[in-house]
Short mmCIF file of C-alpha atoms and ligand atoms in Angstrom, two decimals:
data_model
loop_
_atom_site.label_atom_id
_atom_site.label_comp_id
_atom_site.label_asym_id
_atom_site.label_seq_id
_atom_site.Cartn_x
_atom_site.Cartn_y
_atom_site.Cartn_z
CA MET F 1 -0.09 0.06 -0.17
CA LYS F 2 1.61 3.77 -0.60
CA ARG F 3 1.79 5.44 2.19
CA TYR F 4 1.82 9.14 2.37
CA SER F 5 4.08 11.57 4.81
CA VAL F 6 2.43 13.90 6.78
CA PHE F 7 3.95 16.41 4.92
CA ALA F 8 2.65 15.03 1.50
CA VAL F 9 -0.89 14.54 2.98
CA ALA F 10 -0.74 18.52 4.52
CA ARG F 11 0.75 19.38 0.72
CA GLU F 12 -2.05 17.73 -0.87
CA ALA F 13 -4.72 19.11 1.95
CA LEU F 14 -3.43 22.74 1.27
CA ARG F 15 -3.50 22.10 -2.55
CA TYR F 16 -7.19 21.39 -2.12
CA HIS F 17 -8.30 24.17 -0.21
CA GLN F 18 -6.15 26.50 -2.88
CA GLY F 19 -8.25 24.76 -5.31
CA TRP F 20 -11.13 26.99 -4.38
CA GLY F 21 -9.16 29.65 -6.49
CA ARG F 22 -7.43 27.08 -8.95
CA ALA F 23 -10.58 24.67 -9.62
CA TRP F 24 -11.27 26.36 -13.04
CA ARG F 25 -8.86 28.01 -15.58
CA SER F 26 -10.09 31.22 -15.88
CA SER F 27 -8.59 31.41 -19.61
CA GLU F 28 -8.07 33.60 -22.45
CA PRO F 29 -10.95 33.02 -25.15
CA LYS F 30 -10.10 31.62 -28.16
CA LYS F 31 -11.33 32.40 -31.60
CA LYS F 32 -14.17 30.14 -31.95
CA TYR F 33 -16.47 27.78 -30.24
CA GLU F 34 -19.10 25.34 -30.67
CA ALA F 35 -21.03 27.32 -27.57
CA ILE F 36 -20.73 29.93 -25.90
CA ILE F 37 -22.72 30.51 -22.47
CA ILE F 38 -23.45 33.86 -21.44
CA GLY F 39 -23.41 33.80 -17.55
CA ALA F 40 -21.14 31.98 -15.05
CA GLY F 41 -24.49 31.53 -12.27
CA GLY F 42 -25.36 28.35 -11.64
CA HIS F 43 -27.77 28.03 -14.73
CA GLY F 44 -25.37 28.47 -17.47
CA LEU F 45 -22.32 26.91 -15.74
CA ALA F 46 -24.96 23.86 -15.42
CA THR F 47 -25.94 24.37 -18.86
CA ALA F 48 -22.28 24.02 -20.08
CA TYR F 49 -21.44 21.28 -17.69
CA ASN F 50 -24.65 19.02 -19.16
CA LEU F 51 -23.68 19.89 -22.61
CA GLY F 52 -20.51 18.29 -22.25
CA LYS F 53 -21.17 15.26 -20.07
CA ASN F 54 -24.51 14.05 -21.88
CA HIS F 55 -24.03 15.57 -25.07
CA GLY F 56 -20.13 15.51 -25.72
CA LEU F 57 -19.85 19.18 -26.57
CA LYS F 58 -17.06 20.21 -25.03
CA ASN F 59 -15.46 23.15 -26.98
CA VAL F 60 -17.43 25.58 -25.09
CA ALA F 61 -16.74 29.04 -23.08
CA ILE F 62 -18.66 30.34 -20.38
CA LEU F 63 -18.28 34.05 -20.27
CA GLU F 64 -18.74 35.86 -16.72
CA LYS F 65 -18.75 39.80 -16.82
CA GLY F 66 -17.85 39.32 -12.64
CA TRP F 67 -16.76 36.85 -10.87
CA LEU F 68 -18.18 32.63 -10.76
CA GLY F 69 -21.89 32.79 -8.83
CA GLY F 70 -21.30 36.45 -8.37
CA GLY F 71 -24.99 37.14 -9.39
CA ASN F 72 -28.27 35.83 -7.70
CA THR F 73 -26.39 32.38 -7.39
CA GLY F 74 -23.97 33.22 -4.50
CA ARG F 75 -26.67 35.76 -3.00
CA ASN F 76 -29.56 33.48 -2.35
CA THR F 77 -31.04 31.63 0.41
CA THR F 78 -30.14 28.03 -0.95
CA ILE F 79 -33.92 27.03 -0.35
CA ILE F 80 -34.61 23.61 -2.54
CA ARG F 81 -37.98 22.21 -2.75
CA SER F 82 -39.97 21.14 -5.76
CA ASN F 83 -43.37 21.13 -4.24
CA TYR F 84 -44.89 23.42 -7.53
CA LEU F 85 -48.70 23.05 -8.38
CA GLN F 86 -48.31 22.46 -12.34
CA ASP F 87 -46.60 19.24 -13.86
CA ALA F 88 -44.50 21.02 -15.98
CA SER F 89 -43.00 22.83 -12.93
CA ALA F 90 -43.09 19.98 -10.61
CA ALA F 91 -40.97 17.96 -13.18
CA ILE F 92 -38.35 20.37 -13.78
CA TYR F 93 -38.01 21.37 -10.10
CA GLU F 94 -38.12 17.77 -9.08
CA LYS F 95 -35.60 16.55 -11.38
CA ALA F 96 -33.49 19.43 -10.14
CA ARG F 97 -33.92 18.38 -6.39
CA SER F 98 -33.31 14.65 -7.28
CA LEU F 99 -29.87 15.50 -9.09
CA TYR F 100 -29.16 17.72 -5.85
CA GLU F 101 -29.18 14.11 -3.61
CA THR F 102 -26.13 13.42 -5.76
CA MET F 103 -24.35 16.26 -6.94
CA SER F 104 -21.37 16.48 -4.46
CA GLN F 105 -20.50 12.80 -5.65
CA ASP F 106 -20.91 13.82 -9.42
CA LEU F 107 -19.16 16.45 -9.67
CA ASN F 108 -16.52 15.09 -6.56
CA TYR F 109 -16.96 18.23 -4.87
CA ASN F 110 -18.89 19.12 -1.46
CA VAL F 111 -21.86 21.03 -2.03
CA MET F 112 -23.31 20.48 1.40
CA PHE F 113 -26.84 19.33 -0.21
CA SER F 114 -29.00 18.99 3.19
CA PRO F 115 -32.33 17.63 2.87
CA ARG F 116 -33.61 18.41 5.99
CA GLY F 117 -37.35 19.06 4.97
CA VAL F 118 -38.84 22.25 3.78
CA MET F 119 -42.20 23.47 5.38
CA MET F 120 -44.54 26.11 4.03
CA LEU F 121 -47.15 27.29 7.01
CA ALA F 122 -50.59 27.90 6.70
CA GLN F 123 -51.60 30.67 8.46
CA THR F 124 -55.02 31.84 6.60
CA GLN F 125 -57.85 29.35 5.99
CA HIS F 126 -57.30 30.15 2.19
CA GLU F 127 -53.35 28.71 2.52
CA ILE F 128 -54.91 26.01 3.92
CA ARG F 129 -56.98 24.98 0.67
CA GLY F 130 -54.07 25.96 -1.68
CA TYR F 131 -51.94 23.77 0.02
CA LYS F 132 -53.59 21.37 0.42
CA ARG F 133 -54.58 21.16 -3.02
CA THR F 134 -50.82 21.21 -4.16
CA ALA F 135 -50.17 18.22 -1.58
CA HIS F 136 -52.78 16.31 -4.02
CA ALA F 137 -51.47 17.25 -6.99
CA ASN F 138 -47.78 16.43 -5.84
CA ALA F 139 -48.86 13.14 -5.33
CA LEU F 140 -49.93 12.39 -8.56
CA GLN F 141 -46.77 13.73 -10.00
CA GLY F 142 -44.66 11.75 -7.67
CA VAL F 143 -43.55 14.62 -5.81
CA SER F 144 -43.16 13.52 -1.82
CA THR F 145 -44.90 16.36 0.25
CA GLU F 146 -47.94 16.43 3.10
CA PHE F 147 -50.07 18.52 4.66
CA ILE F 148 -49.46 18.48 8.28
CA THR F 149 -51.06 19.51 11.23
CA PRO F 150 -50.14 22.46 13.74
CA ASP F 151 -49.28 20.17 16.34
CA ARG F 152 -46.68 18.34 14.01
CA VAL F 153 -45.37 21.91 13.03
CA LYS F 154 -44.76 22.38 16.51
CA SER F 155 -42.71 19.32 16.96
CA LEU F 156 -40.85 19.73 14.15
CA VAL F 157 -40.02 23.44 15.42
CA PRO F 158 -40.15 23.92 18.56
CA ILE F 159 -39.16 27.65 18.53
CA ILE F 160 -42.12 28.54 16.58
CA ASN F 161 -45.29 30.47 17.98
CA ILE F 162 -48.46 28.25 16.87
CA ASP F 163 -50.62 30.52 18.55
CA GLY F 164 -49.73 34.16 16.95
CA PRO F 165 -52.54 36.49 17.68
CA ARG F 166 -52.83 37.83 13.66
CA TYR F 167 -52.00 34.96 11.93
CA PRO F 168 -52.16 31.50 14.16
CA VAL F 169 -50.30 28.58 12.42
CA LEU F 170 -53.17 26.34 10.64
CA GLY F 171 -50.86 23.51 9.32
CA ALA F 172 -48.08 23.10 7.19
CA LEU F 173 -46.99 21.94 3.45
CA TRP F 174 -44.16 19.45 4.31
CA GLN F 175 -41.82 18.58 1.82
CA PRO F 176 -39.48 15.86 3.82
CA ARG F 177 -36.56 15.74 1.55
CA GLY F 178 -36.62 19.67 0.50
CA GLY F 179 -33.90 21.62 1.94
CA THR F 180 -30.32 23.43 1.21
CA ALA F 181 -26.97 23.40 -0.41
CA ARG F 182 -23.84 25.61 0.05
CA HIS F 183 -24.54 28.29 -3.04
CA ASP F 184 -20.92 29.03 -3.82
CA ALA F 185 -19.82 25.39 -3.67
CA VAL F 186 -22.70 24.93 -6.54
CA ALA F 187 -21.01 27.12 -9.01
CA TRP F 188 -17.65 26.21 -8.18
CA GLY F 189 -18.47 22.60 -8.46
CA TYR F 190 -19.69 23.16 -11.50
CA ALA F 191 -16.98 24.88 -13.01
CA ARG F 192 -14.33 22.88 -12.10
CA ALA F 193 -16.07 20.15 -13.65
CA CYS F 194 -16.58 22.14 -16.83
CA SER F 195 -12.79 23.18 -16.68
CA GLU F 196 -11.80 19.40 -16.26
CA MET F 197 -13.81 18.78 -19.41
CA GLY F 198 -11.26 21.41 -21.41
CA MET F 199 -14.34 24.14 -21.53
CA ASP F 200 -12.63 27.68 -20.98
CA VAL F 201 -14.04 29.65 -18.15
CA ILE F 202 -13.83 33.19 -18.68
CA GLN F 203 -14.39 35.72 -15.75
CA GLN F 204 -14.39 39.80 -16.31
CA CYS F 205 -14.99 39.03 -19.69
CA GLU F 206 -18.12 41.22 -20.29
CA VAL F 207 -20.67 40.65 -23.39
CA THR F 208 -21.33 43.89 -24.74
CA GLY F 209 -22.85 42.76 -28.71
CA ILE F 210 -24.33 39.79 -30.21
CA ARG F 211 -23.41 39.49 -33.79
CA ARG F 212 -25.89 38.00 -36.40
CA GLN F 213 -25.93 37.58 -40.07
CA ASN F 214 -29.07 36.06 -41.71
CA GLY F 215 -31.09 35.94 -39.15
CA GLN F 216 -28.45 33.54 -36.83
CA VAL F 217 -26.14 34.08 -34.67
CA GLN F 218 -22.37 34.46 -35.39
CA GLY F 219 -20.91 35.41 -32.77
CA VAL F 220 -20.25 38.12 -29.60
CA GLU F 221 -18.27 40.76 -28.93
CA THR F 222 -16.91 41.29 -25.05
CA SER F 223 -14.85 43.26 -23.05
CA LYS F 224 -12.08 40.67 -23.76
CA GLY F 225 -12.69 41.25 -27.95
CA SER F 226 -14.40 39.65 -30.49
CA ILE F 227 -15.56 35.58 -30.33
CA ASP F 228 -17.19 33.47 -32.87
CA CYS F 229 -19.79 30.45 -31.93
CA GLU F 230 -22.08 28.23 -33.30
CA LYS F 231 -24.47 28.39 -30.78
CA LEU F 232 -25.20 30.88 -28.13
CA GLY F 233 -26.86 30.36 -24.66
CA ILE F 234 -28.29 33.38 -22.83
CA VAL F 235 -28.19 32.59 -19.29
CA VAL F 236 -27.80 36.10 -17.41
CA ALA F 237 -31.02 36.11 -14.78
CA GLY F 238 -31.56 39.85 -14.01
CA HIS F 239 -29.96 41.10 -17.23
CA THR F 240 -31.92 39.02 -19.67
CA GLY F 241 -33.60 41.98 -21.16
CA VAL F 242 -30.00 43.87 -21.74
CA LEU F 243 -28.59 40.84 -23.51
CA ALA F 244 -31.85 39.99 -25.53
CA ASP F 245 -31.83 43.63 -26.73
CA MET F 246 -28.11 42.99 -27.98
CA ALA F 247 -29.57 40.02 -29.94
CA GLY F 248 -32.69 41.96 -31.39
CA PHE F 249 -35.29 40.77 -29.83
CA ARG F 250 -37.46 41.47 -26.61
CA MET F 251 -38.53 39.61 -22.92
CA PRO F 252 -41.63 39.31 -21.39
CA ILE F 253 -39.66 39.85 -18.21
CA GLU F 254 -38.96 42.14 -15.57
CA SER F 255 -36.07 42.87 -13.16
CA VAL F 256 -36.14 43.45 -9.54
CA ALA F 257 -34.22 43.63 -6.57
CA LEU F 258 -34.77 40.86 -4.21
CA GLN F 259 -33.22 40.78 -0.79
CA ALA F 260 -31.80 38.98 2.11
CA LEU F 261 -30.16 39.01 5.33
CA VAL F 262 -28.58 36.65 8.57
CA SER F 263 -28.14 37.57 12.17
CA GLU F 264 -25.29 36.76 14.49
CA PRO F 265 -24.97 33.17 14.58
CA ILE F 266 -26.57 31.30 17.36
CA LYS F 267 -26.74 27.66 18.79
CA PRO F 268 -28.39 25.15 16.58
CA CYS F 269 -32.04 25.83 17.03
CA MET F 270 -33.53 24.79 13.94
CA ASP F 271 -33.06 21.93 11.96
CA VAL F 272 -35.81 22.67 9.09
CA VAL F 273 -36.57 25.40 6.72
CA VAL F 274 -40.01 27.36 7.48
CA MET F 275 -41.24 29.50 4.75
CA ALA F 276 -44.45 32.11 5.82
CA ASN F 277 -45.98 33.40 2.74
CA THR F 278 -49.05 35.27 4.08
CA VAL F 279 -46.66 37.57 6.34
CA HIS F 280 -43.72 37.08 3.86
CA GLY F 281 -40.90 35.65 5.82
CA TYR F 282 -38.57 32.67 5.58
CA MET F 283 -35.80 31.46 7.86
CA SER F 284 -33.37 28.65 8.11
CA GLN F 285 -30.64 28.22 9.95
CA SER F 286 -26.73 28.06 8.75
CA ASP F 287 -24.02 25.45 9.31
CA LYS F 288 -22.49 28.39 11.03
CA GLY F 289 -25.28 29.33 13.01
CA GLU F 290 -26.87 32.42 11.46
CA MET F 291 -30.55 32.87 10.99
CA VAL F 292 -30.66 33.12 7.23
CA ILE F 293 -33.76 35.30 6.29
CA GLY F 294 -35.15 35.98 2.86
CA GLY F 295 -37.48 39.05 2.58
CA GLY F 296 -39.56 40.73 -0.23
CA ALA F 297 -38.76 41.86 -3.68
CA ASP F 298 -38.99 45.19 -4.51
CA GLY F 299 -42.07 46.89 -5.86
CA PHE F 300 -40.61 48.44 -9.57
CA ASN F 301 -38.31 47.55 -11.61
CA ASN F 302 -34.33 48.10 -10.77
CA TYR F 303 -30.72 46.91 -11.00
CA THR F 304 -29.56 48.07 -7.90
CA GLN F 305 -27.82 45.34 -6.56
CA ARG F 306 -28.36 45.88 -3.07
CA GLY F 307 -30.81 45.75 0.21
CA SER F 308 -32.72 48.37 1.61
CA PHE F 309 -33.61 49.12 5.29
CA HIS F 310 -37.46 49.31 4.86
CA HIS F 311 -37.78 45.74 3.90
CA VAL F 312 -35.29 44.96 6.81
CA GLU F 313 -38.11 46.03 9.08
CA GLU F 314 -40.71 44.75 7.06
CA THR F 315 -39.42 41.19 7.30
CA VAL F 316 -38.11 41.04 10.63
CA ARG F 317 -41.55 42.30 11.79
CA ALA F 318 -43.07 39.99 9.67
CA LEU F 319 -40.91 37.16 11.51
CA ILE F 320 -41.57 37.96 14.96
CA GLU F 321 -44.99 37.00 15.39
CA THR F 322 -44.03 33.16 14.34
CA PHE F 323 -40.39 33.59 15.47
CA PRO F 324 -40.53 35.27 19.25
CA ILE F 325 -36.81 34.78 19.56
CA ILE F 326 -35.59 36.10 16.72
CA SER F 327 -36.48 39.74 18.51
CA ARG F 328 -33.29 39.76 20.72
CA LEU F 329 -31.24 38.72 17.94
CA LYS F 330 -28.57 41.11 16.19
CA MET F 331 -28.64 41.28 12.56
CA LEU F 332 -25.14 40.88 10.58
CA ARG F 333 -25.83 42.02 7.25
CA TRP F 334 -28.00 41.98 4.44
CA TRP F 335 -27.64 42.45 0.55
CA GLY F 336 -29.65 42.25 -2.68
CA GLY F 337 -30.15 40.45 -5.94
CA ILE F 338 -31.35 41.27 -9.33
CA VAL F 339 -34.12 38.63 -9.83
CA ASP F 340 -36.12 38.31 -13.46
CA MET F 341 -39.81 37.90 -13.15
CA THR F 342 -41.96 36.64 -15.81
CA GLY F 343 -46.05 37.21 -15.54
CA ASP F 344 -46.72 33.72 -14.48
CA ARG F 345 -43.94 33.41 -12.11
CA SER F 346 -42.54 30.22 -14.41
CA PRO F 347 -38.98 30.30 -16.33
CA ILE F 348 -38.45 30.69 -19.91
CA LEU F 349 -35.81 27.61 -21.36
CA SER F 350 -36.60 28.20 -25.18
CA THR F 351 -35.28 28.80 -28.73
CA THR F 352 -35.37 32.69 -29.75
CA PRO F 353 -36.22 34.52 -32.81
CA VAL F 354 -32.60 34.40 -33.91
CA LYS F 355 -31.15 30.97 -35.07
CA ASN F 356 -28.89 29.10 -32.58
CA ILE F 357 -29.60 31.52 -29.69
CA PHE F 358 -31.44 30.09 -26.63
CA ILE F 359 -32.62 31.37 -23.55
CA ASN F 360 -32.60 30.47 -20.22
CA CYS F 361 -34.27 32.99 -17.53
CA GLY F 362 -37.08 33.88 -15.64
CA TRP F 363 -36.28 32.09 -12.20
CA GLY F 364 -37.27 35.16 -10.68
CA THR F 365 -37.02 34.44 -6.67
CA GLY F 366 -36.58 30.85 -6.97
CA GLY F 367 -34.18 29.44 -9.50
CA PHE F 368 -31.70 28.22 -7.51
CA LYS F 369 -33.31 24.91 -6.52
CA ALA F 370 -33.71 24.59 -10.25
CA ILE F 371 -30.19 24.80 -11.57
CA PRO F 372 -29.01 20.98 -12.09
CA GLY F 373 -32.76 20.58 -13.71
CA SER F 374 -32.64 23.59 -15.57
CA GLY F 375 -28.79 22.79 -16.49
CA TRP F 376 -29.82 19.31 -17.61
CA ALA F 377 -32.60 20.61 -19.77
CA MET F 378 -31.17 23.43 -21.31
CA ALA F 379 -28.14 21.36 -22.77
CA GLU F 380 -30.78 18.88 -24.15
CA LEU F 381 -32.56 22.16 -25.75
CA MET F 382 -29.37 23.59 -27.08
CA ALA F 383 -28.12 20.46 -28.36
CA LYS F 384 -31.15 18.37 -29.70
CA GLY F 385 -33.22 21.54 -30.58
CA HIS F 386 -36.22 20.24 -28.10
CA SER F 387 -36.45 18.60 -24.58
CA SER F 388 -39.25 17.29 -22.93
CA LEU F 389 -38.63 19.02 -20.03
CA THR F 390 -38.86 22.59 -21.52
CA GLU F 391 -41.45 22.21 -23.96
CA GLU F 392 -43.91 23.92 -22.07
CA PHE F 393 -41.29 26.87 -20.94
CA GLY F 394 -40.94 28.27 -24.17
CA LEU F 395 -41.44 31.64 -25.75
CA ASN F 396 -44.25 31.25 -27.38
CA ARG F 397 -46.49 30.58 -24.51
CA PHE F 398 -46.62 34.46 -23.73
CA LYS F 399 -48.14 34.67 -27.40
CA GLU F 400 -50.77 31.73 -27.25
CA GLY F 401 -51.72 32.46 -23.36
CA LYS F 402 -50.51 28.74 -22.29
CA PHE F 403 -49.50 30.10 -19.18
CA ILE F 404 -47.93 27.87 -16.18
CA ASP F 405 -49.27 29.89 -13.57
CA GLU F 406 -47.29 29.47 -10.40
CA SER F 407 -48.19 33.00 -8.85
CA VAL F 408 -48.90 30.97 -5.29
CA ALA F 409 -46.00 28.57 -5.48
CA ALA F 410 -43.37 31.07 -6.51
CA GLY F 411 -44.70 34.42 -6.45
CA VAL F 412 -43.01 35.61 -3.47
CA ALA F 413 -41.82 32.39 -1.91
CA HIS F 414 -38.05 30.82 -2.65
C1 FAD V 1 -31.81 37.08 -1.96
C2 FAD V 1 -32.22 36.03 -2.93
C3 FAD V 1 -32.82 34.94 -2.31
C4 FAD V 1 -33.28 34.05 -2.92
N1 FAD V 1 -33.34 32.76 -2.27
C5 FAD V 1 -33.54 31.93 -3.38
C6 FAD V 1 -33.96 30.52 -2.53
O1 FAD V 1 -34.10 30.27 -1.51
N2 FAD V 1 -34.29 29.25 -3.54
C7 FAD V 1 -34.01 29.60 -4.43
O2 FAD V 1 -33.90 28.59 -5.32
N3 FAD V 1 -33.92 30.49 -5.29
C8 FAD V 1 -33.32 31.65 -4.44
N4 FAD V 1 -33.40 32.88 -4.97
C9 FAD V 1 -33.39 33.22 -6.43
C10 FAD V 1 -31.81 32.35 -7.43
O3 FAD V 1 -31.01 33.00 -6.76
C11 FAD V 1 -31.66 32.65 -9.12
O4 FAD V 1 -33.19 32.41 -9.27
C12 FAD V 1 -30.98 31.83 -9.31
O5 FAD V 1 -29.30 31.92 -8.66
C13 FAD V 1 -30.49 32.39 -10.68
O6 FAD V 1 -29.17 31.45 -11.25
P1 FAD V 1 -28.71 32.12 -12.75
O7 FAD V 1 -27.64 31.46 -13.12
O8 FAD V 1 -29.71 31.96 -13.62
O9 FAD V 1 -28.36 33.77 -12.63
P2 FAD V 1 -27.13 34.64 -11.72
O10 FAD V 1 -26.68 33.59 -10.55
O11 FAD V 1 -27.48 36.01 -11.51
O12 FAD V 1 -25.89 34.71 -13.21
C14 FAD V 1 -26.11 35.25 -13.94
C15 FAD V 1 -24.65 35.74 -14.34
O13 FAD V 1 -24.83 36.32 -15.72
C16 FAD V 1 -23.70 37.28 -15.44
N5 FAD V 1 -24.15 38.42 -16.45
C17 FAD V 1 -24.79 39.27 -16.74
N6 FAD V 1 -24.92 40.08 -17.76
C18 FAD V 1 -23.58 39.42 -18.34
C19 FAD V 1 -22.96 40.23 -19.62
N7 FAD V 1 -23.41 41.44 -20.48
N8 FAD V 1 -21.48 39.61 -20.04
C20 FAD V 1 -21.13 38.35 -19.13
N9 FAD V 1 -21.75 37.92 -18.29
C21 FAD V 1 -23.33 38.64 -17.59
C22 FAD V 1 -24.01 38.07 -14.21
O14 FAD V 1 -22.66 38.58 -13.70
C23 FAD V 1 -24.06 36.70 -13.27
O15 FAD V 1 -22.86 36.42 -12.88
C24 FAD V 1 -32.72 34.21 -4.57
C25 FAD V 1 -32.71 35.42 -4.96
C26 FAD V 1 -32.33 36.47 -4.21
C27 FAD V 1 -31.48 37.70 -4.91
#
């Protein structure tokens, strides 16, 4: 058996940690690629990874104007669930949730998936009806959820106050295999896997123009020069409208700031994710002990990637009734990201009016959970021109009125 000295092991451990910075080659662009993906968030990287892994397309570049995961992927509250109402949504979100179960093994990178269970509190009669309906739909879709009683809620989350004066807890929609994962690690793990397949992950490379000829994509203009490509995937979340404009078409989408905050770290006190949609706040406890709290989206369109005081106040005030212990917590920091919202609160994974340009956007306030499924489906769409998982999420649905209405499951939730 091969023996390693303590120094060799220490050196390897150090290399492994340095690998956070070295894991991917931040390359210089070549002149031409089979496919370019704009945006090194989770969805863009997962798309590239699946293009290589499932479809053998490895001459691929992922262009990022900032740094890996520096958009919404590194700013979200990491809730993973698949308890959506409509069949098309349940299919793609459950595909994603199931891929999260093995992602650390698949990427050989610990993404710290923690299927600790997600509950969505019912605090009005309307919510009870809505969540029971979703639980029945989920049973038919093969998604494991159940509607649970207030006593069961209390036994799962002892710190909760189920007798709040305004909004008592009347039950909850419970998904035991929902949970959280480490957001940066998801981006880093995919980036390393892409790099290992020979793809170029190019940071600090902003796309400033999209070249077309005879209705077909030719390439992109970037801050690092002009690059040709056969296929182009636009996967830029809150900047979708800007990139679509460069490609010469318009998108039915709006960009707004969404924010979140974390408290000082405290001892473990809550080992499930709780969402309270009526008062609009949700909370989980991170591995460091911080209470991770999600707030609302701005009520107006904007590109400000930062938080604002009034949302902090509203969110904390809303949660205190249900979680009185947080009234004594100090809040450490808060931040915002720009999310892209469609009218029916469902994503767009689609071909576009320009041949060989594909678009993936509209995940709004809840796309982290979808990353592995979205990447799987988007890669199939780009490689083959169709995918059973993306069929209903095409741009045509806005012309044909075939909306996938998830405003209850996704409108204000994550
Ligand atoms: C505060 C907050 C909380 C959230 N909570 C949850 C949650 O709990 N659960 C959940 O499932 N989802 C949540 N979300 C939503 C989730 O974060 C997003 O849906 C998801 O991360 C979108 O990933 P993406 O890869 O599409 O976009 P992003 O991660 O934003 O990546 C897009 C990338 O494109 C790059 N880009 C833009 N323009 C250009 C250009 N011209 N050239 C090159 N690159 C460009 C950007 O820099 C960015 O890195 C939350 C979002 C926020 C803001």
